[in-house]
Amino acid sequence: MTDGVRIGPITLNNGITKRNALTFFYASFFTVGIISFMSFMQPYVLTENLNIPADEQGASTSILAFTYELVMLLLIAPFGALADKIGRRPIYCLGFLWVGVSLVIFPLAETMTQLVMGRMFFAVGAAAVTSMMATVLADYPQERSRGFMVAMSGIANGLGAVTLVIGMSQLPALFKSMGYSTLMSGRFTYAIAACLCVVTTIIVFRGLSTLKPSDGKKDKEDIRQLLKEGLQEARKNPRIAVACIEAFIARGDLMVVSVFFSLWANQAGLAQGMDLETAIKTAGSFLIIIQLTSLVWAPIWGIILDRVDRLTAVVIAMFLATIGYLWVGFSPSPIVAAFIPAAIMLGIGEFSAILAGITLVGQEAPKEIRGSVVGLFNFCGSFGILCISLVGGYVYDAWRPGAPFIVVGMINAIILVIALTVRLKVGYRPPVK
């Protein structure tokens, strides 16, 4: 491949500019940031809007996560396939606008049914932006830079989550100090997030590339055919199959941290006598430890991804994630100093699992149907969250708050065995073709 434009140590594919890459990093920053914000603030709405008792919030969270992921499951693969036909930029922009509207609607809910409908509405936009983030990430770097590009995207993800959690978790208390009620403080916080979505839409529209890898090649094929090709490719290539299996738990990892950790930490704060606004801030501080660990680990993991067989990297990631999730799951409290080592290990395991799979699938997916293969990868991730959300909410209420982490840790261990078996069977493949 001829040399493309470089942005630092990253070599971009032909036709991709520095402006396109920088816009993508910002989009990655905001995509994960806004989704993390939505999950982080959900216990606030359950407590203030619906007055749901603490011992019932696990089941309520499970219902919200299940219906959210059901929509994601139905839409995320078609969005990936559609991107092969009309391009990435229009879907990314529409997704951010949709998310912005849903952020205005969600905190207006007064019943569980309304809250579920609001979460499902949000899921439409979330499916669009998350599928495009993964697809653009697969498009932009040359193979020799893919691992580092993935790592830098992961840093942007982590910074987005940290920045929005830090910033937004302060706002309810700020509005409360200005004399507004707890209910209105939450609604104003969501409204500010919605405004940020509009700004992001404009930035993404002006900065992302209008090119699509399949220009002139797939125009006469319908979306169903593209999805079929993605599944056929996974059947032919066991490495893609492993990546999709890994996606099942990697997205589940992210959901458990963003949803159940926030709920657990928030309830632990309330149990210690904090008011709702203070509990949210305290929960945010420990979530930040997890995300900051991911940022520190990102360049190290990026170097590893570009130097080892990427299926081997999946094996390593599953090992680290197994340790991190089981350690957290058996911890007595998520908001005490003794929890910090577990939080650090969780951040390493979570980040490694999320990026290992998308790096592997980005290398293995054929260019002309990359959107379809990545869409299938994301579909598997959504299906994983669907299953984990059902089990997680039940064991959270019935067993212990750390139970969802224990379940995820055990699944990571199972996939570790599968990935290692396939790696030994298919042999070594260099990270750069």
PDB file of C-alpha atoms in Angstrom, residues 47-168:
ATOM      1  CA  THR A  47     -34.508   7.330  42.563  1.00  0.00           C
ATOM      2  CA  GLU A  48     -35.892  10.827  42.006  1.00  0.00           C
ATOM      3  CA  ASN A  49     -38.418  10.488  39.165  1.00  0.00           C
ATOM      4  CA  LEU A  50     -39.837   7.056  39.984  1.00  0.00           C
ATOM      5  CA  ASN A  51     -38.987   6.686  43.712  1.00  0.00           C
ATOM      6  CA  ILE A  52     -38.000   3.033  43.196  1.00  0.00           C
ATOM      7  CA  PRO A  53     -36.646   1.397  46.408  1.00  0.00           C
ATOM      8  CA  ALA A  54     -32.962   0.477  46.388  1.00  0.00           C
ATOM      9  CA  ASP A  55     -33.664  -3.267  46.680  1.00  0.00           C
ATOM     10  CA  GLU A  56     -35.732  -3.147  43.471  1.00  0.00           C
ATOM     11  CA  GLN A  57     -33.428  -1.028  41.336  1.00  0.00           C
ATOM     12  CA  GLY A  58     -31.408  -4.016  40.108  1.00  0.00           C
ATOM     13  CA  ALA A  59     -34.491  -5.479  38.429  1.00  0.00           C
ATOM     14  CA  SER A  60     -35.476  -2.072  37.039  1.00  0.00           C
ATOM     15  CA  THR A  61     -31.973  -1.570  35.662  1.00  0.00           C
ATOM     16  CA  SER A  62     -32.136  -5.019  34.082  1.00  0.00           C
ATOM     17  CA  ILE A  63     -35.415  -4.172  32.317  1.00  0.00           C
ATOM     18  CA  LEU A  64     -33.986  -0.910  31.002  1.00  0.00           C
ATOM     19  CA  ALA A  65     -30.775  -2.571  29.839  1.00  0.00           C
ATOM     20  CA  PHE A  66     -32.641  -5.455  28.191  1.00  0.00           C
ATOM     21  CA  THR A  67     -35.016  -3.274  26.183  1.00  0.00           C
ATOM     22  CA  TYR A  68     -32.179  -0.896  25.263  1.00  0.00           C
ATOM     23  CA  GLU A  69     -30.041  -3.729  23.960  1.00  0.00           C
ATOM     24  CA  LEU A  70     -32.970  -5.359  22.190  1.00  0.00           C
ATOM     25  CA  VAL A  71     -33.237  -2.250  20.032  1.00  0.00           C
ATOM     26  CA  MET A  72     -29.446  -2.167  19.608  1.00  0.00           C
ATOM     27  CA  LEU A  73     -29.509  -5.826  18.597  1.00  0.00           C
ATOM     28  CA  LEU A  74     -32.077  -5.187  15.884  1.00  0.00           C
ATOM     29  CA  LEU A  75     -30.467  -2.038  14.488  1.00  0.00           C
ATOM     30  CA  ILE A  76     -26.711  -2.081  14.917  1.00  0.00           C
ATOM     31  CA  ALA A  77     -25.934  -4.602  12.156  1.00  0.00           C
ATOM     32  CA  PRO A  78     -28.310  -2.981   9.627  1.00  0.00           C
ATOM     33  CA  PHE A  79     -26.676   0.387  10.366  1.00  0.00           C
ATOM     34  CA  GLY A  80     -23.284  -1.158   9.597  1.00  0.00           C
ATOM     35  CA  ALA A  81     -24.556  -2.620   6.342  1.00  0.00           C
ATOM     36  CA  LEU A  82     -26.316   0.617   5.390  1.00  0.00           C
ATOM     37  CA  ALA A  83     -23.033   2.448   5.918  1.00  0.00           C
ATOM     38  CA  ASP A  84     -21.526   0.342   3.120  1.00  0.00           C
ATOM     39  CA  LYS A  85     -24.162   1.793   0.796  1.00  0.00           C
ATOM     40  CA  ILE A  86     -24.597   5.456   1.787  1.00  0.00           C
ATOM     41  CA  GLY A  87     -21.440   6.171   3.791  1.00  0.00           C
ATOM     42  CA  ARG A  88     -20.557   6.626   7.437  1.00  0.00           C
ATOM     43  CA  ARG A  89     -21.053  10.372   7.923  1.00  0.00           C
ATOM     44  CA  PRO A  90     -24.853  10.655   7.438  1.00  0.00           C
ATOM     45  CA  ILE A  91     -25.571   7.817   9.867  1.00  0.00           C
ATOM     46  CA  TYR A  92     -23.152   9.219  12.464  1.00  0.00           C
ATOM     47  CA  CYS A  93     -24.764  12.676  12.256  1.00  0.00           C
ATOM     48  CA  LEU A  94     -28.316  11.367  12.414  1.00  0.00           C
ATOM     49  CA  GLY A  95     -27.343   9.233  15.414  1.00  0.00           C
ATOM     50  CA  PHE A  96     -26.055  12.200  17.414  1.00  0.00           C
ATOM     51  CA  LEU A  97     -29.174  14.243  16.670  1.00  0.00           C
ATOM     52  CA  TRP A  98     -31.369  11.331  17.705  1.00  0.00           C
ATOM     53  CA  VAL A  99     -29.421  10.910  20.956  1.00  0.00           C
ATOM     54  CA  GLY A 100     -29.849  14.633  21.673  1.00  0.00           C
ATOM     55  CA  VAL A 101     -33.630  14.441  21.329  1.00  0.00           C
ATOM     56  CA  SER A 102     -33.777  11.346  23.543  1.00  0.00           C
ATOM     57  CA  LEU A 103     -31.813  13.115  26.293  1.00  0.00           C
ATOM     58  CA  VAL A 104     -34.541  15.747  26.471  1.00  0.00           C
ATOM     59  CA  ILE A 105     -37.283  13.104  26.632  1.00  0.00           C
ATOM     60  CA  PHE A 106     -35.748  10.608  29.087  1.00  0.00           C
ATOM     61  CA  PRO A 107     -35.771  12.684  32.331  1.00  0.00           C
ATOM     62  CA  LEU A 108     -39.419  13.663  31.751  1.00  0.00           C
ATOM     63  CA  ALA A 109     -40.536  10.093  32.487  1.00  0.00           C
ATOM     64  CA  GLU A 110     -42.857   9.614  35.447  1.00  0.00           C
ATOM     65  CA  THR A 111     -43.552   5.881  35.126  1.00  0.00           C
ATOM     66  CA  MET A 112     -41.423   2.821  34.426  1.00  0.00           C
ATOM     67  CA  THR A 113     -43.165   2.334  31.082  1.00  0.00           C
ATOM     68  CA  GLN A 114     -42.269   5.856  30.003  1.00  0.00           C
ATOM     69  CA  LEU A 115     -38.690   5.344  31.160  1.00  0.00           C
ATOM     70  CA  VAL A 116     -38.389   2.132  29.149  1.00  0.00           C
ATOM     71  CA  MET A 117     -39.752   3.851  26.040  1.00  0.00           C
ATOM     72  CA  GLY A 118     -37.285   6.707  26.521  1.00  0.00           C
ATOM     73  CA  ARG A 119     -34.376   4.271  26.856  1.00  0.00           C
ATOM     74  CA  MET A 120     -35.462   2.429  23.720  1.00  0.00           C
ATOM     75  CA  PHE A 121     -35.699   5.726  21.839  1.00  0.00           C
ATOM     76  CA  PHE A 122     -32.159   6.540  22.972  1.00  0.00           C
ATOM     77  CA  ALA A 123     -31.009   3.117  21.763  1.00  0.00           C
ATOM     78  CA  VAL A 124     -31.819   3.983  18.133  1.00  0.00           C
ATOM     79  CA  GLY A 125     -29.332   6.838  18.168  1.00  0.00           C
ATOM     80  CA  ALA A 126     -26.829   4.858  20.240  1.00  0.00           C
ATOM     81  CA  ALA A 127     -26.912   2.010  17.692  1.00  0.00           C
ATOM     82  CA  ALA A 128     -26.116   4.474  14.921  1.00  0.00           C
ATOM     83  CA  VAL A 129     -23.203   6.200  16.639  1.00  0.00           C
ATOM     84  CA  THR A 130     -21.574   3.086  18.136  1.00  0.00           C
ATOM     85  CA  SER A 131     -21.729   1.126  14.879  1.00  0.00           C
ATOM     86  CA  MET A 132     -20.237   4.077  12.981  1.00  0.00           C
ATOM     87  CA  MET A 133     -17.494   4.558  15.555  1.00  0.00           C
ATOM     88  CA  ALA A 134     -16.386   0.948  15.068  1.00  0.00           C
ATOM     89  CA  THR A 135     -16.725   1.077  11.286  1.00  0.00           C
ATOM     90  CA  VAL A 136     -14.815   4.347  10.845  1.00  0.00           C
ATOM     91  CA  LEU A 137     -12.117   3.030  13.169  1.00  0.00           C
ATOM     92  CA  ALA A 138     -11.744   0.040  10.851  1.00  0.00           C
ATOM     93  CA  ASP A 139     -11.670   2.304   7.767  1.00  0.00           C
ATOM     94  CA  TYR A 140      -9.146   4.991   8.606  1.00  0.00           C
ATOM     95  CA  PRO A 141      -5.765   3.417   9.569  1.00  0.00           C
ATOM     96  CA  GLN A 142      -3.402   1.408   7.418  1.00  0.00           C
ATOM     97  CA  GLU A 143      -2.804  -2.064   8.784  1.00  0.00           C
ATOM     98  CA  ARG A 144       0.622  -1.249  10.209  1.00  0.00           C
ATOM     99  CA  SER A 145      -0.983   1.451  12.412  1.00  0.00           C
ATOM    100  CA  ARG A 146      -4.239  -0.265  13.300  1.00  0.00           C
ATOM    101  CA  GLY A 147      -3.330  -1.222  16.852  1.00  0.00           C
ATOM    102  CA  PHE A 148      -2.082   2.246  17.717  1.00  0.00           C
ATOM    103  CA  MET A 149      -5.125   3.864  16.082  1.00  0.00           C
ATOM    104  CA  VAL A 150      -7.374   1.605  18.143  1.00  0.00           C
ATOM    105  CA  ALA A 151      -5.445   2.534  21.278  1.00  0.00           C
ATOM    106  CA  MET A 152      -5.743   6.267  20.549  1.00  0.00           C
ATOM    107  CA  SER A 153      -9.455   5.813  19.934  1.00  0.00           C
ATOM    108  CA  GLY A 154      -9.634   4.030  23.275  1.00  0.00           C
ATOM    109  CA  ILE A 155      -7.915   6.959  24.943  1.00  0.00           C
ATOM    110  CA  ALA A 156     -10.491   9.261  23.348  1.00  0.00           C
ATOM    111  CA  ASN A 157     -13.242   6.943  24.635  1.00  0.00           C
ATOM    112  CA  GLY A 158     -11.826   7.031  28.141  1.00  0.00           C
ATOM    113  CA  LEU A 159     -11.321  10.789  28.127  1.00  0.00           C
ATOM    114  CA  GLY A 160     -14.886  11.226  26.933  1.00  0.00           C
ATOM    115  CA  ALA A 161     -16.265   9.046  29.701  1.00  0.00           C
ATOM    116  CA  VAL A 162     -14.117  10.735  32.355  1.00  0.00           C
ATOM    117  CA  THR A 163     -14.844  14.263  31.134  1.00  0.00           C
ATOM    118  CA  LEU A 164     -18.597  13.861  30.857  1.00  0.00           C
ATOM    119  CA  VAL A 165     -18.895  11.901  34.101  1.00  0.00           C
ATOM    120  CA  ILE A 166     -16.784  14.476  35.971  1.00  0.00           C
ATOM    121  CA  GLY A 167     -18.545  17.446  34.423  1.00  0.00           C
ATOM    122  CA  MET A 168     -22.100  16.167  34.418  1.00  0.00           C
TER     123      MET A 168
END
